[in-house]
Short mmCIF file of C-alpha atoms in Angstrom, two decimals:
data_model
loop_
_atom_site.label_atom_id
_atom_site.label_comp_id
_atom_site.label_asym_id
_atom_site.label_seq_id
_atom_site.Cartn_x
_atom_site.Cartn_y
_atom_site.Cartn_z
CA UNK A 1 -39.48 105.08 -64.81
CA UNK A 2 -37.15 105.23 -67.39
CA UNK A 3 -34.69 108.80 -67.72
CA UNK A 4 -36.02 110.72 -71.05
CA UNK A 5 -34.13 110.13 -74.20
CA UNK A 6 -33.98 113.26 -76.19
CA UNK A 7 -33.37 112.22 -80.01
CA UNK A 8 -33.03 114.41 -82.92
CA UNK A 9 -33.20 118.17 -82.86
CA UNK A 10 -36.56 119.34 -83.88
CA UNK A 11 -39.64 117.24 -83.31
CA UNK A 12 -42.62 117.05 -86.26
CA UNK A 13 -45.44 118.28 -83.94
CA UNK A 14 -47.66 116.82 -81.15
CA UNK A 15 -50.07 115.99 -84.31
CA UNK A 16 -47.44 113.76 -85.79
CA UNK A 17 -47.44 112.14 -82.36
CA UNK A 18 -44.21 113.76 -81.50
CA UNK A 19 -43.88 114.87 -77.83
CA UNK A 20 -41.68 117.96 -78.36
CA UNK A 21 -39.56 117.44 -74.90
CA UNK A 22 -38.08 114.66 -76.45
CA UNK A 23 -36.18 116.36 -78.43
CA UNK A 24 -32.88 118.80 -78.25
CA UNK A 25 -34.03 122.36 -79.46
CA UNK A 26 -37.66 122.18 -78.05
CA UNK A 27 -36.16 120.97 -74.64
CA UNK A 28 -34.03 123.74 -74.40
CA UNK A 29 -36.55 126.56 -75.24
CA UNK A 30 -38.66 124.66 -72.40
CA UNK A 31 -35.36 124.91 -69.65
CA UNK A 32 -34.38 128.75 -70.64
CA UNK A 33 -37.86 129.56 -70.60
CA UNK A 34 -38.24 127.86 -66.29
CA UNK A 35 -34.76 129.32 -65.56
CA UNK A 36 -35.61 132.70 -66.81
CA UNK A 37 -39.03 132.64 -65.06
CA UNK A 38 -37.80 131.20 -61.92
CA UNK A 39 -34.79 133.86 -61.48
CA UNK A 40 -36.55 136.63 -62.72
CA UNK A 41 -39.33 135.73 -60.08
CA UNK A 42 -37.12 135.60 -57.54
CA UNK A 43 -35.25 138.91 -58.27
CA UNK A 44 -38.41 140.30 -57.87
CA UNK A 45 -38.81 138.87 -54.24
CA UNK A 46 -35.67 140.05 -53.65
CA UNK A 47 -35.39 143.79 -54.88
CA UNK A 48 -37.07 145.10 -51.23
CA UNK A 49 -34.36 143.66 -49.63
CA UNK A 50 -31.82 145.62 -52.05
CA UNK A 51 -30.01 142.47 -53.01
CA UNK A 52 -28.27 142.23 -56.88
CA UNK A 53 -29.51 140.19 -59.60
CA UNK A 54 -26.86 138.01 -59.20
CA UNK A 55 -28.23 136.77 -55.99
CA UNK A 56 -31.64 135.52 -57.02
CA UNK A 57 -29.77 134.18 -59.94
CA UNK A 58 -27.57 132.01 -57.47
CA UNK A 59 -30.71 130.58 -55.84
CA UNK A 60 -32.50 130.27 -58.50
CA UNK A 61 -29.90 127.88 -60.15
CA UNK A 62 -30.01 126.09 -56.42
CA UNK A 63 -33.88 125.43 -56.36
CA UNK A 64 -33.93 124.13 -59.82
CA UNK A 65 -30.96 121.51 -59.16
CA UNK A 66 -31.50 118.47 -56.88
CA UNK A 67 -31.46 120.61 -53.76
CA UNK A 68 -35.03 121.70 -53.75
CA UNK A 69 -37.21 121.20 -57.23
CA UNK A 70 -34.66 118.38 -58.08
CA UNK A 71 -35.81 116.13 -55.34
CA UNK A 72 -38.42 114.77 -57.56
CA UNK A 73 -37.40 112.19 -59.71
CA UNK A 74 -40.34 112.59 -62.44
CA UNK A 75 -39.01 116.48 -62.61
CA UNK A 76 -35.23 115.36 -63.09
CA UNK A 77 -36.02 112.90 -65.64
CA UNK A 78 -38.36 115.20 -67.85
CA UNK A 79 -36.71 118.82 -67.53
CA UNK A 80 -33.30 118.00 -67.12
CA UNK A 81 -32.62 114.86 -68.43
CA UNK A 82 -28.81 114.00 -67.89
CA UNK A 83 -28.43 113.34 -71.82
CA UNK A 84 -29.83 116.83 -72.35
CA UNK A 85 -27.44 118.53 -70.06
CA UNK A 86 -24.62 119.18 -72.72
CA UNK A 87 -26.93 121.06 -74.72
CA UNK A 88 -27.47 123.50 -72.19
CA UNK A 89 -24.09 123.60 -70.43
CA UNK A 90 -22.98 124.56 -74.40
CA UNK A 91 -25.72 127.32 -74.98
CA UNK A 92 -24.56 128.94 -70.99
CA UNK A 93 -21.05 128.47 -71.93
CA UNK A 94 -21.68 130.54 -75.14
CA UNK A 95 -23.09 133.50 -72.21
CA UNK A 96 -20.34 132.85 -70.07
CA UNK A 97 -18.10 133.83 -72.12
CA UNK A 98 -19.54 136.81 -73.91
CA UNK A 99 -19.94 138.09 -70.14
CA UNK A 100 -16.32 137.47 -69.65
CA UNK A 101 -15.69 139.95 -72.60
CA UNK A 102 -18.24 142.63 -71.34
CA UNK A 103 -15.97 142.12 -67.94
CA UNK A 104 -12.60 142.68 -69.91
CA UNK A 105 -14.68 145.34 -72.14
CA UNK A 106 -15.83 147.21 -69.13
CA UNK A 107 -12.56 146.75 -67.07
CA UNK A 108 -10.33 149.79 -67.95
CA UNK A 109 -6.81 149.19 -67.27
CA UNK A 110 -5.76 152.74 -66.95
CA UNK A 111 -7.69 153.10 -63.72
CA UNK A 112 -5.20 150.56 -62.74
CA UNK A 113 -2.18 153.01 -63.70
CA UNK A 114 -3.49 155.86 -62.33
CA UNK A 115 -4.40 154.24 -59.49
CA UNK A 116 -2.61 155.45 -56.48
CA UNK A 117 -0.22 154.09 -53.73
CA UNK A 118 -3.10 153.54 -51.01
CA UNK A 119 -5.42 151.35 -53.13
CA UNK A 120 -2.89 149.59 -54.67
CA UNK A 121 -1.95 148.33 -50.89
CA UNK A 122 -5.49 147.81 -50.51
CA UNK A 123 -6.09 145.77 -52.75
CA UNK A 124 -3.03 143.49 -52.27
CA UNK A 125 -4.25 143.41 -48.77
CA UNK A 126 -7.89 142.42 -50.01
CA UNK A 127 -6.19 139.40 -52.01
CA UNK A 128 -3.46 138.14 -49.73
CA UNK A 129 -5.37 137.67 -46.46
CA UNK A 130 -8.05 135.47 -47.64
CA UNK A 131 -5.45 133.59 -50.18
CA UNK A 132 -3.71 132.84 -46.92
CA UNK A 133 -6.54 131.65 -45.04
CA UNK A 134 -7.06 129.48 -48.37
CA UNK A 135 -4.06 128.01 -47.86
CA UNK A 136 -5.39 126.76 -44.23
CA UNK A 137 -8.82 125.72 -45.77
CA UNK A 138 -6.92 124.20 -48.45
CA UNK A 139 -4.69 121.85 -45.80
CA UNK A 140 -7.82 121.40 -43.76
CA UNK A 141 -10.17 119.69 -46.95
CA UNK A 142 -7.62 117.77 -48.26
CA UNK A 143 -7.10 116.33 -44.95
CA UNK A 144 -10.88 115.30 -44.41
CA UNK A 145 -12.86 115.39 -47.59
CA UNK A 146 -10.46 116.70 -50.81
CA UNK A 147 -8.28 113.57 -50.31
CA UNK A 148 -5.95 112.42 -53.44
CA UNK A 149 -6.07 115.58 -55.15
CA UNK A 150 -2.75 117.17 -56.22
CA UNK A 151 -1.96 120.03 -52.88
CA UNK A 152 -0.17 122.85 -55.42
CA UNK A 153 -3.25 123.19 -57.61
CA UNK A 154 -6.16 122.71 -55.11
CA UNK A 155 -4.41 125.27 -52.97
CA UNK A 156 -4.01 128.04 -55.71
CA UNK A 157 -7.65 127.25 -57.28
CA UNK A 158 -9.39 127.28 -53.19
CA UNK A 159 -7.30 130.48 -52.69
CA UNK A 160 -8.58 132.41 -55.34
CA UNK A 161 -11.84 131.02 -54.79
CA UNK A 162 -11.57 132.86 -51.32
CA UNK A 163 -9.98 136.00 -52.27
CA UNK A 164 -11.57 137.31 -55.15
CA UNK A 165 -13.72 140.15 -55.95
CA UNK A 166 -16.76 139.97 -58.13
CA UNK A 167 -15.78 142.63 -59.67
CA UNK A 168 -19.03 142.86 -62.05
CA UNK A 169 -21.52 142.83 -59.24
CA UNK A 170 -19.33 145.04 -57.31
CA UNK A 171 -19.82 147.46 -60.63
CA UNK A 172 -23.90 147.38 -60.45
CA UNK A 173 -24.07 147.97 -56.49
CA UNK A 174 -22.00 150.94 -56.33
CA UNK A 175 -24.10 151.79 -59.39
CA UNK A 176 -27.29 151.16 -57.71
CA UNK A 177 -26.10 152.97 -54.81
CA UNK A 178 -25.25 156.11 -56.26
CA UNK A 179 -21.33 155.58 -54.85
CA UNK A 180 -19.79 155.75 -58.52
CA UNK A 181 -18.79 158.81 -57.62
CA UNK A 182 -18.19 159.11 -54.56
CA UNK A 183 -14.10 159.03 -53.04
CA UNK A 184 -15.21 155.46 -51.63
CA UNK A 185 -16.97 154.12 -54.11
CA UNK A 186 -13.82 154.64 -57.03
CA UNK A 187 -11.35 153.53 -54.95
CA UNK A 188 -13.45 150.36 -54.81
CA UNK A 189 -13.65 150.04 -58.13
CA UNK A 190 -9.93 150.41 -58.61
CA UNK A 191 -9.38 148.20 -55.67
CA UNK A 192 -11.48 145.77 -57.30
CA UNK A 193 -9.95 145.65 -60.43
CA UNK A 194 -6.34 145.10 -59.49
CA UNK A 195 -8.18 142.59 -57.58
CA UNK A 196 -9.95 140.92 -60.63
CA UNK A 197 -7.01 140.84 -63.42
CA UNK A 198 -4.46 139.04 -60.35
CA UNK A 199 -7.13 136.24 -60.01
CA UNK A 200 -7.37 135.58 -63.44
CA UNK A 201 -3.89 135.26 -63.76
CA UNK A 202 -3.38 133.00 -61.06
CA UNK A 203 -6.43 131.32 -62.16
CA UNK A 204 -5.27 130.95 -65.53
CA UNK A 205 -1.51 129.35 -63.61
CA UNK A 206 -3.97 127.18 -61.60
CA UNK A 207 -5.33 125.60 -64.66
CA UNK A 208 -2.38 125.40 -66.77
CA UNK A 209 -0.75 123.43 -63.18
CA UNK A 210 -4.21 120.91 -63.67
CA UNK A 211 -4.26 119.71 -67.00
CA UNK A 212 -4.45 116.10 -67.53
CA UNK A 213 -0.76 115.91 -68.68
CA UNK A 214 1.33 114.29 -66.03
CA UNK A 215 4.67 116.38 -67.28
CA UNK A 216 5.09 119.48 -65.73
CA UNK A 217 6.88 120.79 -68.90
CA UNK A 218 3.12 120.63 -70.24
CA UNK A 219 2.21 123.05 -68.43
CA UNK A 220 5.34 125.15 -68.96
CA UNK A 221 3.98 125.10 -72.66
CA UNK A 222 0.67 126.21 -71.20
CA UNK A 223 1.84 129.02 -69.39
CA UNK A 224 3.89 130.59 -72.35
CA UNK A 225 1.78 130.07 -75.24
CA UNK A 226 -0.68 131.98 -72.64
CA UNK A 227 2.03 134.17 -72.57
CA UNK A 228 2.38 134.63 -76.06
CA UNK A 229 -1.62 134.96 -76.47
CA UNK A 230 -1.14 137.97 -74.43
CA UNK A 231 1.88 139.40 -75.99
CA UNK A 232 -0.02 138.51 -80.07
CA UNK A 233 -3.42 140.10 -78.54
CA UNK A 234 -1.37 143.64 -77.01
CA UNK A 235 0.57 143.70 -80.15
CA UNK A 236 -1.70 142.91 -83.13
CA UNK A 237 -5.16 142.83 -82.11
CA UNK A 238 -5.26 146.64 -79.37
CA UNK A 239 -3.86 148.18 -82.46
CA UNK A 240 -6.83 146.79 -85.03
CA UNK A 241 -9.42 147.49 -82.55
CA UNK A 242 -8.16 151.17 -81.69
CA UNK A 243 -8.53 151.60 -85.16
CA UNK A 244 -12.35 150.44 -85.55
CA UNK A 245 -13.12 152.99 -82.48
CA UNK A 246 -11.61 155.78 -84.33
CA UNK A 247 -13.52 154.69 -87.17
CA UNK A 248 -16.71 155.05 -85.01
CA UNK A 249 -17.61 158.71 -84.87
CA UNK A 250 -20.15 159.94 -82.10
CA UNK A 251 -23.58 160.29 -82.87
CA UNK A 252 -23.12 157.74 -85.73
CA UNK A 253 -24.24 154.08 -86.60
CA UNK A 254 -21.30 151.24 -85.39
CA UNK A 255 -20.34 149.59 -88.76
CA UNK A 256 -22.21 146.33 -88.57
CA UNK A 257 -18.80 144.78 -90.33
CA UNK A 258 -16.82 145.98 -86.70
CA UNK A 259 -19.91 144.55 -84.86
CA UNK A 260 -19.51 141.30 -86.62
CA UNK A 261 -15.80 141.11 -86.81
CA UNK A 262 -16.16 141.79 -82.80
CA UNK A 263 -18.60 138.96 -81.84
CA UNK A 264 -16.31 136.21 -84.47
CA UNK A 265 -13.02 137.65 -82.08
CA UNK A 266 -14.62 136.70 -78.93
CA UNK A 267 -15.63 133.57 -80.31
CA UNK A 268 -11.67 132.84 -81.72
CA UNK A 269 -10.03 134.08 -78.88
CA UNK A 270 -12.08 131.44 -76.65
CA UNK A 271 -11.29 128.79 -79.22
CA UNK A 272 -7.62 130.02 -79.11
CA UNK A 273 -7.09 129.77 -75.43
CA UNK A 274 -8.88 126.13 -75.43
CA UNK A 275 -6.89 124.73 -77.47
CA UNK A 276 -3.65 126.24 -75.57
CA UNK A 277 -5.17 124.39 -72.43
CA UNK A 278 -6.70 127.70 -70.65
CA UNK A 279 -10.09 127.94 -70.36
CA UNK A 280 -11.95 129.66 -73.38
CA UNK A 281 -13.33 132.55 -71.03
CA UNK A 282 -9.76 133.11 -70.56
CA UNK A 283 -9.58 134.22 -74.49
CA UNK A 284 -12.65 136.24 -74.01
CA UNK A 285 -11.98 138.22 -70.88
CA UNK A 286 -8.39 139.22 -72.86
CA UNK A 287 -9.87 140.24 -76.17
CA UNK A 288 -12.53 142.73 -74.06
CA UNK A 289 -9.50 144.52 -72.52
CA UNK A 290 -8.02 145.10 -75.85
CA UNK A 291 -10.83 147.19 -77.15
CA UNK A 292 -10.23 151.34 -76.17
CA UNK A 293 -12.66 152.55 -73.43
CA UNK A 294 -13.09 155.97 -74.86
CA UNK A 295 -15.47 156.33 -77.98
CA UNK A 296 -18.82 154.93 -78.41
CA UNK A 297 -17.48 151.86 -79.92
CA UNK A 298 -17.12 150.04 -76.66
CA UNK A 299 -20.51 151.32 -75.03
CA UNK A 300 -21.99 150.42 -78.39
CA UNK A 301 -20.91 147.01 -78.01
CA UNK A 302 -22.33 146.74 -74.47
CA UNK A 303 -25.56 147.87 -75.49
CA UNK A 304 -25.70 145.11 -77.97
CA UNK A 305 -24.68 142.16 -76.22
CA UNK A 306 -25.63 142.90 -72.37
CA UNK A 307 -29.35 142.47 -72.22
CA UNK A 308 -29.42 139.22 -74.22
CA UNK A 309 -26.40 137.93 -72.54
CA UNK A 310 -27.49 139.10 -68.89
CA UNK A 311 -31.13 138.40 -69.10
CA UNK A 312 -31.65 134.91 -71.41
CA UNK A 313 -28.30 133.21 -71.31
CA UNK A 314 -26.31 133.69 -67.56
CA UNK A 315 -29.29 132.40 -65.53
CA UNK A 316 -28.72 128.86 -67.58
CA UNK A 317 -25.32 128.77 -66.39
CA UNK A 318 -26.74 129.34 -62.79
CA UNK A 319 -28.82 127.00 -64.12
CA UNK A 320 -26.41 124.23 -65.10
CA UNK A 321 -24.18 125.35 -61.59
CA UNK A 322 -27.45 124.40 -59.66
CA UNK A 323 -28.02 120.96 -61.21
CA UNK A 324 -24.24 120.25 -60.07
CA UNK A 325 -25.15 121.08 -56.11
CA UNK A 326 -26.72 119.20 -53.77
CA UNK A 327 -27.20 120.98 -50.65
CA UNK A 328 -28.87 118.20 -49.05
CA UNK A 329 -25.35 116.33 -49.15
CA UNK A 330 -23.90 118.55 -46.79
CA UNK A 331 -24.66 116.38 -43.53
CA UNK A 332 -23.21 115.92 -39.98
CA UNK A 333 -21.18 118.43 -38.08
CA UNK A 334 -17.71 117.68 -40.02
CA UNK A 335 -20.09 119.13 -43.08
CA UNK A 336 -21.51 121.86 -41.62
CA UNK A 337 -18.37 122.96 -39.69
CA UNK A 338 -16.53 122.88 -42.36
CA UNK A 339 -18.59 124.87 -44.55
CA UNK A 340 -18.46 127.86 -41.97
CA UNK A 341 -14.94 127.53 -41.41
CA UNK A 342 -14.68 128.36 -45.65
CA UNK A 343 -17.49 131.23 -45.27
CA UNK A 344 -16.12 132.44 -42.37
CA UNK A 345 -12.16 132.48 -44.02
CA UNK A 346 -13.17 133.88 -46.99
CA UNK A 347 -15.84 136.66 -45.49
CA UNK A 348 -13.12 137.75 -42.89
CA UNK A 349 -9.61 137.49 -44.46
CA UNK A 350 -11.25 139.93 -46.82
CA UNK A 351 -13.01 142.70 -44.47
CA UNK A 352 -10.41 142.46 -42.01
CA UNK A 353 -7.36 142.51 -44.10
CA UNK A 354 -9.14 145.61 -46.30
CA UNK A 355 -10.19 147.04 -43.34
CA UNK A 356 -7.08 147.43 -41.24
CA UNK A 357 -4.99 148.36 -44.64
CA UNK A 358 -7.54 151.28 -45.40
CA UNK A 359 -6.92 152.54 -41.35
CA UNK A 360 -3.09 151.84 -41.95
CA UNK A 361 -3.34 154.10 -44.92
CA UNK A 362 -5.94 157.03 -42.93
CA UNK A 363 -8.44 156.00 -44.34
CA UNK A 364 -11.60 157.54 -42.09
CA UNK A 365 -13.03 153.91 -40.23
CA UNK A 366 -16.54 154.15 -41.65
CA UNK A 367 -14.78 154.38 -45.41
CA UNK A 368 -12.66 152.03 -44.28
CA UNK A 369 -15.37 149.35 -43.04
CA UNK A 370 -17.59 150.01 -46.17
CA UNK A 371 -14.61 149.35 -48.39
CA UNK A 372 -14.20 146.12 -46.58
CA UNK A 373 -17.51 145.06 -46.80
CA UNK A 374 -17.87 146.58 -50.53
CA UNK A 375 -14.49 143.98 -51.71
CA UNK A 376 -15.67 141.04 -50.26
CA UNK A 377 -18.69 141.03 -52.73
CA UNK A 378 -19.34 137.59 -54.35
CA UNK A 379 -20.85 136.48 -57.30
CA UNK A 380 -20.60 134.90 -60.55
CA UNK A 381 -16.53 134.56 -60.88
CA UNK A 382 -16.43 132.66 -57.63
CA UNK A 383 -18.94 130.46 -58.81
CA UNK A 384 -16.64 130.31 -62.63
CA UNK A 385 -13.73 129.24 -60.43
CA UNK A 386 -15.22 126.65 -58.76
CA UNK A 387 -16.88 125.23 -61.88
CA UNK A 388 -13.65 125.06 -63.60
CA UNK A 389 -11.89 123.15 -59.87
CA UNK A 390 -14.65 120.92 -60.43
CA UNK A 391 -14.42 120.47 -63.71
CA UNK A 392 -10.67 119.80 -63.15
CA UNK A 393 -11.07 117.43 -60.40
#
C-alpha cells in the first residue's frame, strides 16, 4: 500500500468526498488529539507509582513511534505519514521553545549569586563526573557504532547529554514533594541551576563547533555573535522588560500590549539565534532570564502560556522524539552492553560525584544521598540535546 499523500491544508468535507486525513490541518488535529490521549492516559497509570509527567510523556512518544504502535505499517502510513511529519515537528518546535522561555522565565539567576560555597562545589561536582565518564562513552561509540563523526563535537554534545540536570522536572518533584522548602530541597534547586545555565552554554559551543561550515573561523563567528546576543539582550532588552514589570502593579490586569510584545520576543529571539547558527531555543531560554522574577508580571506570564504549552503542545515533541526511535534496533550484546554502559555512566558519575562532594562538604549522608539522587533527574533537556546531536549528525 501506498504511504498517504497529504495535499492542501483544509479538506471540503467527507460529503464532498474529501477524506479529511489527507490533508495538513485535519491530520494534525487527528495526531495532537492520539498524543494527548495516549500521554495523558498513561500519566494516569503512572501517578500511583509517584512518577512526573514527564515520564509518561517519554513513553508515550516511544509507543506511538515504530517501537511499539509503529510496527504496523497501515498505522505509519495513515497517522504519521513521513510527508506529514514537518508539520508536526514545526507545531512541537513552536512548544519547545515557549517551554525553553518558561525555563529561562522560571530560572532566577540570583539564586545563583547568593548561592553559597558548598553548592557551588556541588554542583561542579554533579557536572564534571559524568562529563568525564562522557568523555569515555564518547571514545567507546565512536570506536564501535559513532564511526566518522567529528571526536571534539560528539564528545562535548554526549557529555552534556550525561551530565545534565533536568532542571524543570527537578522543579515539579521537589514541588510535589513538599521539599521546596526544605534545606535539601533549595540547595537542589540552586545546585540544579548552576547545573542547567553551564549545559546550555556548552551546548550552545557544541553546536556552534557542528555547523555545516568546514572553517573553524565559522564557528568563531558563531560563538561571538552568540556572544553579542547575550551582551544586546543584558543591555537593551533586561532594562525594557524591568520596566513592563514595574508597570504591572499587584492585584491588577497585565497590559495585553506587554503580553503581546512578550510572546513576538520569544518568537524573535528564536529567529535571532537561528539565523546566528544556535539553535532557536537558545534565543528563547535567554529572553526568559531577562524578564525580573519579582512582580506579578513574570507569574502572570506563566499562567498564560504553561497549561497550553505543557498540556497540548510538549507531548507532540515527545511525539515527534518517539517516531525518531526504534527500540527494536537495539540488538545483540554489543547493543545492549553498550546501552548500560551509557545508563550506568551517566546515572553514577552523577550520584556518586554529588554524593561524595555533599559528605566532603558535611553534608549529613542521607541529605547527601537524596541530593545525589535528586540531580541526576532526567527529562526533557536530555532528550533536546540529543535531538539537536541527531539533528547535527
Amino acid at each position: 500500500m501506498a504511504e498517504n499523500k497529504v495535499k492542501e491544508v483544509s479538506s471540503h468535507g467527507l460529503w464532498e468526498g474529501d477524506n479529511p486525513i489527507l490533508f495538513a490541518f485535519p491530520l494534525l488535529i487527528l495526531q495532537t488529539c492520539i498524543v494527548v490521549f495516549v500521554t495523558r492516559t498513561l500519566a494516569l497509570l503512572f501517578k500511583p507509582l509517584k512518577q512526573p509527567r514527564v515520564v509518561a510523556e517519554i513513553i508515550g512518544g516511544i509507543v506511538l513511534g515504530p517501537s511499539v504502535i509503529g510496527r504496523s505499517d497501515y498505522y505509519m502510513r495513515t497517522i504519521f505519514p513521513k510527508n506529514s511529519r514537518t508539520v508536526l515537528e514545526t507545531v512541537a518546535n513552536i512548544g519547545l521553545l515557549f517551554f525553553l522561555f518558561l525555563v529561562g522565565l522560571e530560572l532566577d539567576l540570583s539564586a545563583i549569586k547568593r548561592a553559597g560555597r558548598k553548592v557551588l562545589v556541588i554542583a561542579v561536582a554533579g557536572i564534571s563526573l559524568p562529563f568525564v565518564g562522557g568523555i569515555g562513552v564518547a571514545f567507546l561509540l565512536k570506536s564501535t557504532i559513532s564511526k566518522g563523526v567529528d571526536y571534539g563535537t560528539f564528545l562535548v554534545f554526549i557529555g552534556v547529554a550525561l551530565s545534565v540536570t533536568a532542571f524543570p522536572v527537578l522543579a515539579r518533584i521537589l514541588a510535589e514533594l513538599n521539599l521546596l522548602t526544605r534545606d535539601v530541597g533549595q540547595m537542589a534547586m540552586s545546585a540544579a541551576a548552576v547545573n542547567d545555565v553551564v549545559a546550555w552554554i556548552l551546548l550552545a559551543v557544541a553546536v556552534a563547533l557542528s555547523g555545516s561550515g568546514k572553517s573553524p573561523v565559522i564557528a568563531v563567528y558563531v560563538l561571538l555573535c552568540g556572544v553579542a546576543f547575550v551582551a544586546f539582550m543584558i543591555l537593551a532588552v533586561r532594562p525594557m522588560m524591568a520596566w513592563m514589570g514595574h508597570r504591572s502593579p499587584v492585584n491588577e490586569p497585565v497590559s495585553e500590549l506587554f503580553i503581546c510584545v512578550t510572546l513576538a520576543g520569544v518568537l524573535a529571539s528564536g529567529f535571532v539565534t537561528d539565523a546566528i547558527g544556535i539553535h532557536s531555543i537558545f534565543g528563547a531560554f535567554v529572553f526568559g532570564l531577562t524578564i525580573p522574577k519579582e512582580g506579578p508580571f513574570a507569574g502572570m506570564l506563566i499562567e498564560k502560556i504553561e497549561d497550553f504549552v505543557g498540556v497540548l503542545l510538549l507531548p507532540l515533541y515527545f511525539a515527534s522524539s518517539g517516531l525518531k526511535t526504534n527500540i527494536s534496533t537495539i540488538t545483540g550484546a554489543q547493543s545492549w552492553g553498550l546501552l548500560v554502559v551509557v545508563i550506568l555512566t551517566a546515572c553514577a558519575g552523577k550520584i556518586l560525584g554529588t554524593v561524595t562532594v555533599a559528605l566532603a562538604q558535611r553534608v549529613p549522608f542521607r541529605e547527601a544521598l537524596t541530593l545525589g539522587f535528586l540531580m541526576n533527574t532526567k527529562g526533557l533537556v536530555e532528550l533536546i540535546v540529543l535531538n539537536i546531536g541527531k539533528e547535527r549528525k
